[in-house]
């Protein structure tokens, strides 16, 4: 079994998603359209994963592949393939299904609490999580719920944290893939950006990791395994 993975930035960690894929023996092909790669076709894969990036979902001028990627995510879903969008990937999935993107209106950073909605009770992915859980956030943008989508998760900083559109397409605003090792690397490699969003983060990071990292890692792996189970 093989899935397509789209990366939107030069530093992309697969984190808990990569762990779940490896556990299940799922192979993947990597696409980096920001660096000139084309986009995957639904007929070639059992699923599609689109990770985050520093650009906005409407940054078409600098990244002209974005409208095509949003449309391709919708095509994968229409073809019955399992789709997973994380952070920017979730924003593009929403765009591909006709929802508006809201730029710079919902900054969140750190291990934040996310809550399932009542509609998540029977969802194949969200049912793997407790009613409230922590996950790492790093974003400034949000989006409207696509027409016909099911709202699965919410948080004070950005109401739409998770949704399912169609039978097998999921978008998650929160970085459930970002385990403690990923967050530690981000905190070093992008320290200036982190401090701009959350002053004092460099000093607070070890304390926050000790308090919330293990539980967030467990929730993230449970969610990743649940998505892989949909392939």
CSV table of C-alpha atoms in Angstrom, one decimal:
chain,number,residue,atom,x,y,z
A,1,UNK,CA,0.0,0.0,0.0
A,2,UNK,CA,1.3,3.5,-0.9
A,3,UNK,CA,0.2,7.0,-0.1
A,4,UNK,CA,1.3,10.4,-1.4
A,5,UNK,CA,2.8,12.9,1.0
A,6,UNK,CA,2.9,16.6,0.1
A,7,UNK,CA,5.4,18.8,1.9
A,8,UNK,CA,5.0,22.6,1.8
A,9,UNK,CA,8.2,23.7,3.3
A,10,UNK,CA,11.9,22.6,3.4
A,11,UNK,CA,11.8,21.6,7.1
A,12,UNK,CA,8.9,19.1,7.4
A,13,UNK,CA,8.8,16.5,10.1
A,14,UNK,CA,6.3,13.6,9.7
A,15,UNK,CA,6.5,12.9,13.4
A,16,UNK,CA,3.7,10.7,14.7
A,17,UNK,CA,2.2,10.3,11.2
A,18,UNK,CA,5.5,8.8,10.1
A,19,UNK,CA,5.5,6.5,13.1
A,20,UNK,CA,2.0,5.2,12.3
A,21,UNK,CA,2.8,4.7,8.6
A,22,UNK,CA,6.0,2.8,9.4
A,23,UNK,CA,4.1,0.6,12.0
A,24,UNK,CA,1.6,-0.4,9.3
A,25,UNK,CA,4.2,-0.9,6.6
A,26,UNK,CA,2.7,1.8,4.4
A,27,UNK,CA,5.0,3.2,1.8
A,28,UNK,CA,4.9,6.7,0.5
A,29,UNK,CA,6.0,8.9,-2.3
A,30,UNK,CA,7.1,12.5,-1.5
A,31,UNK,CA,6.0,15.6,-3.4
A,32,UNK,CA,7.4,19.0,-2.8
A,33,UNK,CA,5.5,21.4,-5.1
A,34,UNK,CA,7.1,24.5,-3.5
A,35,UNK,CA,10.3,23.2,-5.0
A,36,UNK,CA,8.9,22.5,-8.4
A,37,UNK,CA,7.5,19.0,-8.0
A,38,UNK,CA,4.1,18.2,-9.6
A,39,UNK,CA,1.1,17.0,-7.7
A,40,UNK,CA,0.0,13.4,-7.1
A,41,UNK,CA,-2.9,11.8,-8.9
A,42,UNK,CA,-5.7,10.0,-7.0
A,43,UNK,CA,-5.5,6.9,-9.2
A,44,UNK,CA,-1.9,6.1,-8.0
A,45,UNK,CA,-2.5,6.1,-4.2
A,46,UNK,CA,-4.6,4.8,-1.4
A,47,UNK,CA,-4.4,8.2,0.4
A,48,UNK,CA,-3.0,11.7,0.5
A,49,UNK,CA,-1.3,13.6,3.4
A,50,UNK,CA,-0.7,17.3,3.1
A,51,UNK,CA,1.5,18.8,5.9
A,52,UNK,CA,1.9,22.4,7.0
A,53,UNK,CA,4.1,25.3,5.9
A,54,UNK,CA,4.9,28.9,6.7
A,55,UNK,CA,2.8,30.3,3.8
A,56,UNK,CA,-0.9,31.0,4.1
A,57,UNK,CA,-3.5,29.0,2.2
A,58,UNK,CA,-4.1,32.1,-0.1
A,59,UNK,CA,-0.4,32.8,-0.8
A,60,UNK,CA,-0.9,32.1,-4.5
A,61,UNK,CA,1.4,34.9,-5.7
A,62,UNK,CA,4.5,33.4,-4.1
A,63,UNK,CA,3.3,29.8,-4.3
A,64,UNK,CA,1.1,29.4,-7.5
A,65,UNK,CA,0.6,25.7,-6.9
A,66,UNK,CA,-1.7,26.2,-3.9
A,67,UNK,CA,-5.0,26.5,-5.8
A,68,UNK,CA,-4.1,23.3,-7.7
A,69,UNK,CA,-3.2,21.5,-4.5
A,70,UNK,CA,-6.5,22.5,-2.8
A,71,UNK,CA,-8.4,21.2,-5.8
A,72,UNK,CA,-6.4,18.0,-5.9
A,73,UNK,CA,-7.2,17.3,-2.2
A,74,UNK,CA,-10.9,17.5,-3.1
A,75,UNK,CA,-10.3,15.2,-6.1
A,76,UNK,CA,-8.7,12.6,-3.9
A,77,UNK,CA,-11.7,12.7,-1.6
A,78,UNK,CA,-14.1,12.4,-4.5
A,79,UNK,CA,-12.2,9.4,-5.7
A,80,UNK,CA,-12.8,7.7,-2.4
A,81,UNK,CA,-9.2,8.0,-1.2
A,82,UNK,CA,-8.3,8.8,2.5
A,83,UNK,CA,-7.2,12.4,2.8
A,84,UNK,CA,-5.4,14.1,5.8
A,85,UNK,CA,-4.6,17.8,5.9
A,86,UNK,CA,-2.6,19.2,8.9
A,87,UNK,CA,-2.4,22.9,9.7
A,88,UNK,CA,-1.9,24.5,6.2
A,89,UNK,CA,-3.0,21.2,4.8
A,90,UNK,CA,-6.3,21.6,6.7
A,91,UNK,CA,-6.7,25.1,5.5
A,92,UNK,CA,-6.1,24.0,1.9
A,93,UNK,CA,-8.6,21.1,2.3
A,94,UNK,CA,-11.2,23.7,3.5
A,95,UNK,CA,-10.4,25.9,0.5
A,96,UNK,CA,-10.6,23.0,-1.9
A,97,UNK,CA,-14.2,22.3,-0.7
A,98,UNK,CA,-15.4,25.9,-1.0
A,99,UNK,CA,-14.7,27.4,2.4
A,100,UNK,CA,-13.2,30.8,3.0
A,101,UNK,CA,-9.7,31.1,4.6
A,102,UNK,CA,-9.3,33.8,7.3
A,103,UNK,CA,-5.7,35.1,7.3
A,104,UNK,CA,-4.0,36.4,10.5
A,105,UNK,CA,-7.1,36.2,12.6
A,106,UNK,CA,-6.4,33.2,14.9
A,107,UNK,CA,-2.9,33.0,16.3
A,108,UNK,CA,-2.2,30.0,18.5
A,109,UNK,CA,1.1,28.7,19.8
A,110,UNK,CA,2.2,25.9,22.2
A,111,UNK,CA,0.6,22.8,23.7
A,112,UNK,CA,-3.0,24.0,23.7
A,113,UNK,CA,-6.2,22.2,24.8
A,114,UNK,CA,-8.4,21.0,22.0
A,115,UNK,CA,-11.9,19.6,22.6
A,116,UNK,CA,-14.0,17.2,20.6
A,117,UNK,CA,-17.4,18.4,19.5
A,118,UNK,CA,-20.5,16.3,20.1
A,119,UNK,CA,-20.4,15.4,16.4
A,120,UNK,CA,-17.0,13.8,16.9
A,121,UNK,CA,-18.4,10.9,19.0
A,122,UNK,CA,-18.8,8.6,16.1
A,123,UNK,CA,-16.0,9.8,13.9
A,124,UNK,CA,-13.4,7.1,13.1
A,125,UNK,CA,-10.5,9.4,13.9
A,126,UNK,CA,-11.7,11.6,16.8
A,127,UNK,CA,-13.2,8.6,18.6
A,128,UNK,CA,-9.7,7.5,19.3
A,129,UNK,CA,-9.1,10.7,21.5
A,130,UNK,CA,-10.5,11.7,24.9
A,131,UNK,CA,-13.1,14.6,25.0
A,132,UNK,CA,-10.3,17.1,25.7
A,133,UNK,CA,-6.6,16.7,24.9
A,134,UNK,CA,-3.4,18.7,24.3
A,135,UNK,CA,-1.8,19.2,21.0
A,136,UNK,CA,0.9,21.6,19.6
A,137,UNK,CA,-0.3,24.7,17.8
A,138,UNK,CA,1.7,27.0,15.6
A,139,UNK,CA,-0.5,29.1,13.2
A,140,UNK,CA,-2.0,32.5,12.6
A,141,UNK,CA,-4.8,31.7,10.2
A,142,UNK,CA,-8.1,29.9,10.3
A,143,UNK,CA,-11.0,29.0,8.0
A,144,UNK,CA,-14.7,28.5,7.7
A,145,UNK,CA,-16.3,25.1,7.9
A,146,UNK,CA,-16.8,23.8,4.3
A,147,UNK,CA,-20.3,23.3,3.2
A,148,UNK,CA,-21.6,19.9,4.4
A,149,UNK,CA,-18.5,19.2,6.5
A,150,UNK,CA,-18.7,17.8,10.1
A,151,UNK,CA,-17.2,20.0,12.8
A,152,UNK,CA,-15.1,17.6,14.9
A,153,UNK,CA,-12.9,19.7,17.2
A,154,UNK,CA,-12.7,23.2,18.6
A,155,UNK,CA,-10.6,25.5,20.8
A,156,UNK,CA,-10.8,29.0,22.2
A,157,UNK,CA,-8.1,30.3,19.9
A,158,UNK,CA,-9.6,28.9,16.6
A,159,UNK,CA,-13.1,27.4,16.7
A,160,UNK,CA,-12.6,25.0,13.8
A,161,UNK,CA,-9.8,22.7,14.9
A,162,UNK,CA,-10.9,19.6,13.0
A,163,UNK,CA,-13.4,18.6,10.4
A,164,UNK,CA,-14.4,15.8,8.1
A,165,UNK,CA,-15.7,16.4,4.6
A,166,UNK,CA,-17.2,13.6,2.7
A,167,UNK,CA,-16.6,10.1,4.0
A,168,UNK,CA,-12.8,10.0,4.3
A,169,UNK,CA,-11.2,13.5,4.2
A,170,UNK,CA,-10.0,15.0,7.5
A,171,UNK,CA,-8.5,18.4,8.2
A,172,UNK,CA,-6.8,19.1,11.6
A,173,UNK,CA,-5.6,22.6,12.4
A,174,UNK,CA,-3.5,21.4,15.3
A,175,UNK,CA,-0.1,19.8,14.8
A,176,UNK,CA,-0.9,16.4,16.2
A,177,UNK,CA,2.1,15.0,14.3
A,178,UNK,CA,4.5,17.2,16.2
A,179,UNK,CA,5.9,15.0,19.0
A,180,UNK,CA,8.4,16.3,21.6
A,181,UNK,CA,11.4,15.8,19.3
A,182,UNK,CA,9.7,17.7,16.5
A,183,UNK,CA,8.8,20.6,18.8
A,184,UNK,CA,12.3,20.7,20.3
A,185,UNK,CA,13.7,21.0,16.8
A,186,UNK,CA,11.3,23.7,15.8
A,187,UNK,CA,12.1,25.6,19.0
A,188,UNK,CA,15.7,25.7,18.1
A,189,UNK,CA,15.6,26.1,14.4
A,190,UNK,CA,12.9,28.8,14.5
A,191,UNK,CA,13.6,30.4,17.8
A,192,UNK,CA,13.1,33.9,16.6
A,193,UNK,CA,9.7,33.2,15.1
A,194,UNK,CA,8.6,31.3,18.2
A,195,UNK,CA,9.6,34.2,20.5
A,196,UNK,CA,7.7,36.6,18.3
A,197,UNK,CA,4.5,34.6,18.7
A,198,UNK,CA,5.1,33.6,22.3
A,199,UNK,CA,7.6,35.8,24.2
A,200,UNK,CA,9.6,33.7,26.7
A,201,UNK,CA,9.0,30.4,24.8
A,202,UNK,CA,12.7,29.5,24.8
A,203,UNK,CA,12.8,29.5,28.5
A,204,UNK,CA,9.4,28.0,29.0
A,205,UNK,CA,9.7,25.2,26.5
A,206,UNK,CA,11.4,22.6,28.8
A,207,UNK,CA,8.7,23.2,31.4
A,208,UNK,CA,5.9,23.0,28.9
A,209,UNK,CA,7.3,19.8,27.3
A,210,UNK,CA,7.5,18.1,30.7
A,211,UNK,CA,3.9,19.1,31.6
A,212,UNK,CA,2.2,18.4,28.3
A,213,UNK,CA,4.5,16.6,25.9
A,214,UNK,CA,3.9,13.0,26.7
A,215,UNK,CA,0.1,13.2,26.7
A,216,UNK,CA,0.2,15.2,23.4
A,217,UNK,CA,2.5,12.6,21.9
A,218,UNK,CA,0.1,9.8,22.9
A,219,UNK,CA,-3.0,11.6,21.5
A,220,UNK,CA,-1.1,12.4,18.3
A,221,UNK,CA,-0.1,8.8,17.7
A,222,UNK,CA,-3.6,7.6,18.4
A,223,UNK,CA,-5.0,10.0,15.8
A,224,UNK,CA,-2.3,9.1,13.3
A,225,UNK,CA,-3.0,5.4,13.7
A,226,UNK,CA,-6.7,5.9,13.3
A,227,UNK,CA,-6.1,7.7,10.0
A,228,UNK,CA,-3.8,5.0,8.7
A,229,UNK,CA,-6.5,2.5,9.6
A,230,UNK,CA,-8.8,4.2,7.1
A,231,UNK,CA,-6.5,3.4,4.1
